[in-house]
Structures are given as structure tokens and as C-alpha cells.
Coordinates of C-alpha atoms in Angstrom, one line a residue:
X1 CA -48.2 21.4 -11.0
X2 CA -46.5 21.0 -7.4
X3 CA -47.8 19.8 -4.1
X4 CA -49.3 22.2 -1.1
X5 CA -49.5 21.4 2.5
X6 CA -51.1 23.0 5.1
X7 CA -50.0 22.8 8.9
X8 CA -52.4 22.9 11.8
X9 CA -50.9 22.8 14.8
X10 CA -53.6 22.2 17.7
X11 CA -53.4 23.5 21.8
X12 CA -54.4 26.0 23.5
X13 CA -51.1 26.5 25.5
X14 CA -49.6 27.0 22.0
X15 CA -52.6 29.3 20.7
X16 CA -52.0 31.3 24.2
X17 CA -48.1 31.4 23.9
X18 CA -47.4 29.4 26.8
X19 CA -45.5 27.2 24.7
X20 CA -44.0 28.3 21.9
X21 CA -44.6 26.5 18.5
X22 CA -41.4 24.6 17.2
X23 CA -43.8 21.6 15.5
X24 CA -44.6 24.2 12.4
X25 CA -41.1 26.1 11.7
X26 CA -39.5 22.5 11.4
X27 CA -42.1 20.9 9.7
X28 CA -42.1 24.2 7.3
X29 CA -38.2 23.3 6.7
X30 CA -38.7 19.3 6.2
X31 CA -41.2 20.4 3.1
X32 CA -39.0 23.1 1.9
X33 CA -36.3 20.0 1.5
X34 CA -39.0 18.1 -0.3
X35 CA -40.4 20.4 -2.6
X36 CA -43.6 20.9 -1.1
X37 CA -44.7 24.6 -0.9
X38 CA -46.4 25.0 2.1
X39 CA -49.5 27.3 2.2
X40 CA -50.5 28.0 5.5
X41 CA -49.9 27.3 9.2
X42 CA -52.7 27.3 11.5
X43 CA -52.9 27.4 15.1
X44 CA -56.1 26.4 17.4
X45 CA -57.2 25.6 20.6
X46 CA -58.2 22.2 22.0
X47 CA -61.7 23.1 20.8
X48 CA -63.3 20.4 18.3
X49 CA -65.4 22.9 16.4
X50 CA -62.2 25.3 15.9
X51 CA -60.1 21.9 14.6
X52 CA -62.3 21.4 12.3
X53 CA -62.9 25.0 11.3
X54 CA -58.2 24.9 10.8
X55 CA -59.4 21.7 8.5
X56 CA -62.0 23.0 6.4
X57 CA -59.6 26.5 5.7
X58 CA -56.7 24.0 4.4
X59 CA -58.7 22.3 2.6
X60 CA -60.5 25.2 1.0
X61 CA -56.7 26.2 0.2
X62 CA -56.7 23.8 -1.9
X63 CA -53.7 21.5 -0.4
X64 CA -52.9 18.6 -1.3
X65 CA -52.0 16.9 2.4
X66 CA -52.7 18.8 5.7
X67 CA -50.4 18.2 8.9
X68 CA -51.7 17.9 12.6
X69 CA -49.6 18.3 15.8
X70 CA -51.0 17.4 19.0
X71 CA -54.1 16.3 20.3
X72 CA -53.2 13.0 20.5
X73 CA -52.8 12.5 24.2
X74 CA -55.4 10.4 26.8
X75 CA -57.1 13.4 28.3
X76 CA -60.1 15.1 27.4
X77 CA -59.2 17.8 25.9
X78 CA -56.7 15.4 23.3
X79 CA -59.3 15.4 20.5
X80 CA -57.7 15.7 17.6
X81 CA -58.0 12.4 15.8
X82 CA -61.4 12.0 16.5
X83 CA -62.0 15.7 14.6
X84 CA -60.1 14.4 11.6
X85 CA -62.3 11.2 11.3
X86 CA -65.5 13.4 11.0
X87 CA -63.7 15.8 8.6
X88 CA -62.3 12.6 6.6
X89 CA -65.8 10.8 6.5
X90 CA -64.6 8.2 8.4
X91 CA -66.0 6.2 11.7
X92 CA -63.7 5.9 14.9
X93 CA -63.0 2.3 15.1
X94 CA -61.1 0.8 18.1
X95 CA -57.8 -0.9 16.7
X96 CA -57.2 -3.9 19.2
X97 CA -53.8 -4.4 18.1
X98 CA -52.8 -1.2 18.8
X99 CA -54.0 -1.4 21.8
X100 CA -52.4 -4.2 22.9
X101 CA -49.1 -2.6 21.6
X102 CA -50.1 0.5 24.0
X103 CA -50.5 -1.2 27.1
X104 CA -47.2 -3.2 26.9
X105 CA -45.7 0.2 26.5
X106 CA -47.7 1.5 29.4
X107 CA -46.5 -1.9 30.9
X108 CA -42.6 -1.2 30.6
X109 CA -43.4 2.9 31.5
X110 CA -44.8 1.7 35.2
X111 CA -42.2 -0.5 36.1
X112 CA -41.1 3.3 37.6
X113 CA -44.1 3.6 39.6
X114 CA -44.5 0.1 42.0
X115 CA -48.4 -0.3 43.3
X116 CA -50.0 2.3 40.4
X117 CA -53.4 0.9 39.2
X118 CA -52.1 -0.2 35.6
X119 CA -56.0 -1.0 34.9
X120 CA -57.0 3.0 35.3
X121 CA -54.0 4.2 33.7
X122 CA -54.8 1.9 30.3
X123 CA -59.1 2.8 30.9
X124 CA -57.2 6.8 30.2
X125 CA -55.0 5.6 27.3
X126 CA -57.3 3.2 25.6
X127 CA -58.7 6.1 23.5
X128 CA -55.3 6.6 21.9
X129 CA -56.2 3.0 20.2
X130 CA -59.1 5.2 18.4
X131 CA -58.1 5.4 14.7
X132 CA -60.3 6.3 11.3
X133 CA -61.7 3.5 9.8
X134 CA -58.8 2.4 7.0
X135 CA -56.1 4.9 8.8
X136 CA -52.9 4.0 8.5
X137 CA -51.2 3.5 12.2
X138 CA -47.8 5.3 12.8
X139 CA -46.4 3.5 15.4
X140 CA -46.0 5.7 18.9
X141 CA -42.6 6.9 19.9
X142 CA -43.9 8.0 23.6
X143 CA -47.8 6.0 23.6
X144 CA -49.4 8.1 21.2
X145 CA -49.6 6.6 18.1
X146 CA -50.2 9.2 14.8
X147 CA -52.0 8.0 11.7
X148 CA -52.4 8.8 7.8
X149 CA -55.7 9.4 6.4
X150 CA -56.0 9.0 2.7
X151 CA -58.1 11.5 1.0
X152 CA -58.6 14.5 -0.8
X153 CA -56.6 16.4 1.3
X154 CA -54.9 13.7 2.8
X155 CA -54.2 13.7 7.1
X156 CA -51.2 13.3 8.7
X157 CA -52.1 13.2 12.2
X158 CA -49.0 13.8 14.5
X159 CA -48.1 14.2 18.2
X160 CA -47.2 17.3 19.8
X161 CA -43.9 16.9 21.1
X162 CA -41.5 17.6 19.0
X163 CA -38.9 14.7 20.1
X164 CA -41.8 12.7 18.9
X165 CA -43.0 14.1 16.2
X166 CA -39.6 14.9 14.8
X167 CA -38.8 10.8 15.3
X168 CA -42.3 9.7 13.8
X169 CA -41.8 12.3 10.4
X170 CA -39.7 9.1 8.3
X171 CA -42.1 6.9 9.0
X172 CA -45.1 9.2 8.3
X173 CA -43.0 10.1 4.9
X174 CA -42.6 6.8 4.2
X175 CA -46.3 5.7 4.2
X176 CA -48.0 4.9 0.4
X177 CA -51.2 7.4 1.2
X178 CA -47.9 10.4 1.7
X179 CA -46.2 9.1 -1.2
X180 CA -48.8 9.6 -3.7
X181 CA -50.2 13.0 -2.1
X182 CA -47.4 14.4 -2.7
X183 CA -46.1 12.8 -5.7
X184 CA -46.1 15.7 -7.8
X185 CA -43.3 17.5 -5.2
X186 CA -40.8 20.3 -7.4
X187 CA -37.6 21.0 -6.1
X188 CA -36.8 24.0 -4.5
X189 CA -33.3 25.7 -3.7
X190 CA -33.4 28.6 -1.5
X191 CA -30.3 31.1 -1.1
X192 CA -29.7 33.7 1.8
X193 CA -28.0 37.1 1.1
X194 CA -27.2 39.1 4.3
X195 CA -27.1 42.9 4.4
X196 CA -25.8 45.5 7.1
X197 CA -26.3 49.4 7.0
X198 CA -28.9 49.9 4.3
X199 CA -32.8 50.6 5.1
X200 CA -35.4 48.4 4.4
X201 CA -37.1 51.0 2.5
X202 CA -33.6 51.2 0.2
X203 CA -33.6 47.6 -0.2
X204 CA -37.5 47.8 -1.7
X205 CA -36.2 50.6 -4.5
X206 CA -33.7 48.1 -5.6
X207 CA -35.8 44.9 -5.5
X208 CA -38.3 47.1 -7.8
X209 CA -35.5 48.3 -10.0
X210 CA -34.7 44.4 -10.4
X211 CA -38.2 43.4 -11.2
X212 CA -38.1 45.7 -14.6
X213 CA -34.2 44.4 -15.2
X214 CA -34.4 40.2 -14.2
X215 CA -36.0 38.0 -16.9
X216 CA -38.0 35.7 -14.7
X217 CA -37.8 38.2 -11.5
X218 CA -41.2 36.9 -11.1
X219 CA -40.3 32.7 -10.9
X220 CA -38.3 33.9 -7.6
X221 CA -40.0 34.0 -4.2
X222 CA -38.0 36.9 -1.9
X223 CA -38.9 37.5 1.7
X224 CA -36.8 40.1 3.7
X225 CA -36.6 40.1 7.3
X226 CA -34.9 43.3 9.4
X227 CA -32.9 40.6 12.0
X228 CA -30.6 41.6 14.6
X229 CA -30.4 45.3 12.8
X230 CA -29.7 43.7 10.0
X231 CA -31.1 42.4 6.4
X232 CA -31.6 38.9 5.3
X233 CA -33.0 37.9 2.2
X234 CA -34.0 34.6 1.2
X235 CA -34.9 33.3 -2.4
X236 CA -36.7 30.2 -2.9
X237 CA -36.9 29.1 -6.5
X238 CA -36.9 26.2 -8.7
X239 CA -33.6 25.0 -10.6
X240 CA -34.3 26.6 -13.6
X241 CA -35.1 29.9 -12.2
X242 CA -31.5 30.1 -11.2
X243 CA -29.9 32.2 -14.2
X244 CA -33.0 34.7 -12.8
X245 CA -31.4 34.5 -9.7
X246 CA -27.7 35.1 -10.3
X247 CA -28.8 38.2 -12.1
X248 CA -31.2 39.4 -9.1
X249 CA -27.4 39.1 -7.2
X250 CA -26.0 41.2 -9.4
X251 CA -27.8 44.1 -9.3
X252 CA -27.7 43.3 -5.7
X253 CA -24.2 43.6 -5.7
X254 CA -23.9 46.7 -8.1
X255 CA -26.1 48.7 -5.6
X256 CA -25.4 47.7 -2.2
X257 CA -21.7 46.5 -3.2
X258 CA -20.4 47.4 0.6
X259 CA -23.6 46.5 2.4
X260 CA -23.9 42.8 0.9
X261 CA -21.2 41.2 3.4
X262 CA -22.6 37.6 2.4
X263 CA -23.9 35.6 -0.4
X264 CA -23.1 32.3 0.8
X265 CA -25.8 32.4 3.9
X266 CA -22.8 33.1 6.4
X267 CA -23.6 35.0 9.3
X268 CA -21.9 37.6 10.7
X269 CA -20.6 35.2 13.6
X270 CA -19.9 32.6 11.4
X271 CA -17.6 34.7 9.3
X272 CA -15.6 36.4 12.4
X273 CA -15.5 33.2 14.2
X274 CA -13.3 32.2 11.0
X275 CA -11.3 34.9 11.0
X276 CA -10.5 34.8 14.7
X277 CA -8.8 31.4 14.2
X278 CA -5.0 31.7 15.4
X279 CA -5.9 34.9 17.6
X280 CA -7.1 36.0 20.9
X281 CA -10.1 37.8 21.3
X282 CA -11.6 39.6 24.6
X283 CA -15.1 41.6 25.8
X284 CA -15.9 44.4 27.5
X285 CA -19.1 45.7 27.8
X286 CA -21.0 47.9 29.2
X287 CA -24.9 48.1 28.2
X288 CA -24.6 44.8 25.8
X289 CA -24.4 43.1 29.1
X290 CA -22.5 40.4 27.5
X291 CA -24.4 39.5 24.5
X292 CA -21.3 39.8 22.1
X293 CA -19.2 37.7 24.4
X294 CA -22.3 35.3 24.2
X295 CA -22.6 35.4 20.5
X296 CA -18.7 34.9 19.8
X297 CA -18.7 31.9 22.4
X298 CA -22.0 30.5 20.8
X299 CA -20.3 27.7 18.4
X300 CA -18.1 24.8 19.3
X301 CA -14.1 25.6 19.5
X302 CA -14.8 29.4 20.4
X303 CA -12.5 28.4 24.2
X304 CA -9.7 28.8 21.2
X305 CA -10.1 32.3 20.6
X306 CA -11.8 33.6 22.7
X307 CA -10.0 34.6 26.1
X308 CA -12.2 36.5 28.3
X309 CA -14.6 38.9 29.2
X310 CA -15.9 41.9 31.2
X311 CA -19.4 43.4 31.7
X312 CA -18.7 46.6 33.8
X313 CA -21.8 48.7 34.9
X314 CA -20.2 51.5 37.0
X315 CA -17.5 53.7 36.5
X316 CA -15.9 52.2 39.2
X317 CA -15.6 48.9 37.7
X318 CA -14.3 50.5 34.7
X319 CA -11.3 51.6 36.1
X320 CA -11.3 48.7 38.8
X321 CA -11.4 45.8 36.1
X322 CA -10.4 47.3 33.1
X323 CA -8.2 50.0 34.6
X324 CA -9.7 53.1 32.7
X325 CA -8.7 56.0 33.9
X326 CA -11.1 58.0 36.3
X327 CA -9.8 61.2 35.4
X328 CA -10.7 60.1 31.6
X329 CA -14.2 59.2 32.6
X330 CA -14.6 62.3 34.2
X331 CA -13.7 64.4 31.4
X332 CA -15.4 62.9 28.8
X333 CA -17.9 60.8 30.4
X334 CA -18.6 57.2 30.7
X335 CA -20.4 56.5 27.0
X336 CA -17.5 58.5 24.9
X337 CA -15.0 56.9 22.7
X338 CA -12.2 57.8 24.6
X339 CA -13.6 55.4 27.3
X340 CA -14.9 52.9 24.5
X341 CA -10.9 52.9 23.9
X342 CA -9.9 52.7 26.9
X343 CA -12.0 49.9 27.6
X344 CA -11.0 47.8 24.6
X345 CA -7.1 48.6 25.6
X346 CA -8.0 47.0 29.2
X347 CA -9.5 44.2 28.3
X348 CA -6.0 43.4 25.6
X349 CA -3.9 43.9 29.0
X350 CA -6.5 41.8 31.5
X351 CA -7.9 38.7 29.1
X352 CA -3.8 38.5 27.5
X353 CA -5.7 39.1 24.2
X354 CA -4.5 40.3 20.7
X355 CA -7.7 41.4 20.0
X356 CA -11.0 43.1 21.9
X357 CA -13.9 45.0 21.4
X358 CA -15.4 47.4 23.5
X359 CA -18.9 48.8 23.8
X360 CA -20.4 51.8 26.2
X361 CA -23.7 52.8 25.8
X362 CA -26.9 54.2 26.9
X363 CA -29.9 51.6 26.3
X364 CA -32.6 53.4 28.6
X365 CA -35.0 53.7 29.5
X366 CA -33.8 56.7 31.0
X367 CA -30.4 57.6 31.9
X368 CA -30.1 60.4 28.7
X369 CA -29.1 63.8 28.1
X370 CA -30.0 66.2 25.3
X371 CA -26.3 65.7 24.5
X372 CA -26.1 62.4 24.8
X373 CA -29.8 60.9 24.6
X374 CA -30.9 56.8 24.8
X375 CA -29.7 54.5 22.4
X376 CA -26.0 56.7 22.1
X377 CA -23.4 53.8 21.8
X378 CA -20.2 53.8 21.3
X379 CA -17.7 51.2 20.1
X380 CA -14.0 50.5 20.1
X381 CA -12.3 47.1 18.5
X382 CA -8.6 47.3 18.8
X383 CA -5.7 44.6 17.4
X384 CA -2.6 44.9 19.6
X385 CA -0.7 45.3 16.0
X386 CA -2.0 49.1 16.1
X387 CA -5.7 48.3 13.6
X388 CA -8.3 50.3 15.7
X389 CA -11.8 50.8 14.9
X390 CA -13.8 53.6 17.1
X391 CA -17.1 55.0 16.2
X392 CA -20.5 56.4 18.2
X393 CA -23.8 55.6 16.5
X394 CA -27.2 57.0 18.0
X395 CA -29.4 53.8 17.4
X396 CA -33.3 53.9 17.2
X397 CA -35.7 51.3 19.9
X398 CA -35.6 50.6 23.0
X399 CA -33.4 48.8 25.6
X400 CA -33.9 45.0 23.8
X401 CA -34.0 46.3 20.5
X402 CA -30.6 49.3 21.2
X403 CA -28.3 46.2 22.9
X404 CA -29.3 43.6 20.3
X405 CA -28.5 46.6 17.5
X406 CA -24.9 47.3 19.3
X407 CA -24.0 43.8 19.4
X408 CA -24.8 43.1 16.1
X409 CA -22.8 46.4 15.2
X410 CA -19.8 45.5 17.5
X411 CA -19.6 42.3 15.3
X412 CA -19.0 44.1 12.4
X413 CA -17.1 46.5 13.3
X414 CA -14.9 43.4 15.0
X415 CA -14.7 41.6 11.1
X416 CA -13.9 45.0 9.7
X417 CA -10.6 45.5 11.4
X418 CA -10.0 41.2 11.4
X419 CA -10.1 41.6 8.0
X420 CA -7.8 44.5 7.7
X421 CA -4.0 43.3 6.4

């Protein structure tokens, strides 16, 4: 039968975008690990008629617990544990214990602050002692406390920052009311295939081509997401879905044999950071602005490999810092493979590298030609054992999404020639 959830995550500097949302993602990923599918994730205001109306739509869902973030705070507009005891049917009782257990925390916080009126501070905090009649009390990790409200759904009422949410989750989890909501949890495994250089719309033919091929196609959830110019595909399914899996790979594989680069979830960075163990590696970049040199440096160890790097606007800094030729940039122009070459040949001899990669482009939003119009890139890797890898691609969006595109480009064209022998 399974388990749902629901997520309602409660603020209006959420629902706005001041803040961006990181409560529901991870809570989405801690009921992934538990089996729990997880129907919807709501986002309100501060409002107590649009909390309720986020309640009312989970439960109508038919989940089996709903999850709360925020609202748990002393000021007025912190409201959401009061909602939750008129959705649950339950009075707002004043828990004297907890109180007590909130001012000694409020106590130890004003040591900071000598001469503060401690008696107006715990006036604003004593409504955090406010709990549904028969709640269960999740002790507070800053001085809001969350609480578990048994019912049909059941309400998990937790704070909205996510250093304390994230440290209150075990102990919510551990409560008897969350035990037996979600007592009749699956498992789930989920798998991540990673595709470069084949449409979306491609992709679609083939997943329909599997869907008449697969036995059980339909026991696998798929989702496909177009990320960094490239494809991921994740599969969530339960264990014994997987021989419906393994064959959805295959025809995978048989169709898109050189686009599939991973099976194993491995990202493009991830892979070339293995393969640049025992080398050198060096940047130079032109309208990437240094996002490949960001991306190869974003892991531990990568001070091992990689050496240096150069983000060179102007021709003259060109030849200035990479020593390309001026008479070669006025030949063939700036964004040209030759200069892509050049480029990459500089930053060997400048960074001491064995390796480099190279990129010149035009990302807009103006700057074009009819010969050479926005979004014209072009890319050079070289090894300083001769492997060389130059190409131009014209790439579709504008500037964000044309130097996210060539970085994510530069990146594979960097693991093609690593991996060539």
C-alpha cells in the first residue's frame, strides 16, 4: 500500500523568493531514503487562512503524514502551530514545562546581552510554549520547540531553519505517532543515467520505444531534467522492479550508446576529476569567465591537478598573458580555433601544465556578426603529449544559459582527450 507525505513549507519571504526553500528538497530526499513517496510540496504565506487552505489540499491528497516548516517563531506573524490545532481538532493548551525549558534557554541566550529586560523577551516567546492538546513536544534546538500531532493525516510541525530543522528530523522520526503513520513505508532505489549531445525530444522517442519493449516499464518512475546542457534521468523504483530497470538501460545503451557517458550517477566533473589524478591541468577563458576553472576546483584535492588559470577579456590580454600571437588574432579573429589553440598552448607554457583547455566565445548580448553571431564558441583541450581536441559549436540561449552550455561542453571535450591512450 505505501505511505504519502505532503510538505507545506510556510513564509512569505519563501512564497516571495527572498529566501530560497532548502526545508522541502531535503526533506523530499530524507523520505526518498525512507520509502515514503511524497505527493506534494506546498508553499504559503504567513497567512492563517492560506495555512490551513496548504492543510486541507494534503489532506484531500490523501497523505498519510503532512510536514510543516516554519511558523514557529515569537512574532505575530509565526502562526503555524496554532493553524494546525484547528485543522487537527485540537485546543491550544499552554505547556508549563516547556515553558520553563524555554526561558532557561532564553536565560543562557542573554547572558550576551547585559541589562535586556528578560521579562519582555520571555512575555514574546511564551507563545512558543503553545502546543495542541495531546501533541507530542520535540524539544527546541534554537527556542522553538516542533510538535507531532497524531491523526488522520498526522502533523509534524517543524521550524524553519534548516540547521534546526535538519537537527530536530531524528527526533521527530523517532516519535511513536511518526512511527505508525508511516508504518507501511516501501523501499525505493533510485538510479541516475547522465546523457550529453542528444535532444530531449530524441530521448522521449526512445523512452516510448521502451515502454512497448520493458515488461514492467510502467512499475518505474522516470523524470528527465535538461541540466547544464545536458540530460539526467533518474529512476525511482521498488526492488523488484529492477530486472524492469536493467532492461530500460539497455535499450538506453543500444540507442544513445555514445551519448550515455554514465550509468553509475557520476558527473561529468566527477569523472574528469578522476582522470586528472597524476596530471596538471590549466584554464583559459574567455566568455566562461572562469566557470570551468570553478567547476574543476569545486571538490577537495583539486590544488593537485589543477595548476592555474586565466580569464582574458581583450585581445590584448590574450597575447599579454597567454602570449597569443596578435598577428594570429588579427587574421582570424579573437573567437576562432586557431586562437582557441593558441590559447590552450599558453596556458601549458604559463600554469607549467600537461594539460589545458581553452574556450573563446561570443555569449552576447550583442557583440555578433552574421558570420560569427552570439552563442559561436569555440574550444581547444590540448595534452603536451600531442592529444588535441578543437571544435566551434554555435550554442542556442542567452549569455547565462551560452557560458553554462560551453563549460559544460569544455568538460567533455577535456574527458574525451583524458581518456584518449
Amino acid at each position: 500500500m505505501g505511505t504519502r507525505a505532503g510538505i507545506v513549507v510556510t513564509g512569505t519571504e519563501v512564497l516571495t523568493g527572498r529566501i530560497a526553500d532548502r526545508n522541502g528538497p531535503w526533506l523530499a530526499d530524507r523520505l526518498l531514503e525512507l520509502g515514503i513517496e511524497l505527493a506534494h510540496i506546498t508553499i504559503c504565506g504567513d497567512r492563517p487562512e492560506d495555512i490551513a487552505a496548504a492543510l486541507r489540499f494534503q489532506a484531500d491528497a490523501g497523505v498519510d503524514v503532512i510536514l510543516t516548516t516554519g511558523g514557529l517563531g515569537p512574532t505575530a506573524d509565526d502562526m503555524t502551530v496554532a493553524v494546525v490545532a484547528e485543522f487537527s481538532g485540537r485546543e491550544l493548551v499552554l505547556d508549563v514545562e516547556l515553558e520553563h525549558r524555554i526561558a532557561a534557554i532564553l536565560r543562557r541566550l542573554m547572558e550576551r546581552y547585559p541589562g535586556a529586560d528578560f521579562d519582555a523577551v520571555m512575555a514574546a516567546n511564551r507563545k512558543q510554549a503553545l502546543v495542541p492538546a495531546g501533541a507530542t513536544v520535540l524539544e527546541p534546538v534554537g527556542t522553538a520547540p516542533g510538535v507531532v500531532v497524531a491523526g488522520a493525516p498526522t502533523v509534524v510541525v517543524l521550524p524553519g531553519p534548516p540547521r534546526e530543522l535538519q537537527a530536530m528530523w531524528p527526533a521527530a522520526l523517532a516519535t511513536h505517532t511518526v512511527q505508525q503513520a508511516i508504518a507501511a513505508r516501501t523501499q525505493y532505489r533510485q538510479e541516475t543515467l547522465r546523457m550529453f549531445g542528444v535532444p530531449e525530444s530524441e530521448l522521449a522517442d526512445t523512452l516510448r520505444l521502451a515502454e512497448s519493449r520493458v515488461p514492467g516499464f510502467d512499475r518505474l518512475e522516470i523524470t528527465t531534467c535538461l541540466r547544464r546542457g545536458e540530460l539526467e534521468i533518474v529512476t525511482r523504483y521498488e526492488p523488484a522492479a529492477e530486472p524492469s530497470y536493467r532492461a530500460l538501460t539497455e535499450v538506453l545503451s543500444e540507442h544513445h550508446r555514445r551519448e550515455l557517458y554514465s550509468t553509475d550517477g557520476a558527473t561529468v566533473d566527477d569523472q574528469v576529476a578522476a582522470l586528472l589524478a597524476g596530471r596538471r591541468v590549466a584554464t583559459a577563458e574567455s566568455c566562461t569567465a572562469g566557470l570551468v576553472a570553478a567547476r574543476l576546483t569545486d571538490r577537495p584535492g583539486s590544488s593537485a591537478y589543477v595548476t592555474g588559470g586565466a580569464v582574458v577579456y581583450s585581445n590584448e590580454a590574450k597575447s599579454a598573458v597567454l602570449g597569443v600571437d596578435p598577428a594570429l588574432i588579427a587574421e582570424h579573429g579573437a573567437v576562432s580555433e586557431p586562437v582557441a589553440e593558441a590559447m590552450a598552448a599558453g596556458a601549458l607554457r604559463r600554469f607549467d601544465a600537461d594539460t589545458a583547455v581553452a574556450i573563446t566565445g561570443i555569449a552576447g548580448p550583442g557583440g555578433g556578426t552574421d558570420e560569427k553571431p552570439v552563442g559561436t564558441v569555440c574550444f581547444s583541450v590540448q595534452r603536451t603529449d600531442g592529444a588535441t581536441r578543437t571544435e566551434m559549436l554555435l550554442l542556442p540561449g542567452g549569455r547565462a544559459d551560452i557560458r553554462e552550455r560551453s563549460s559544460t561542453v569544455a568538460m567533455h571535450l577535456l574527458r574525451s582527450v583524458l581518456l584518449e591512450t
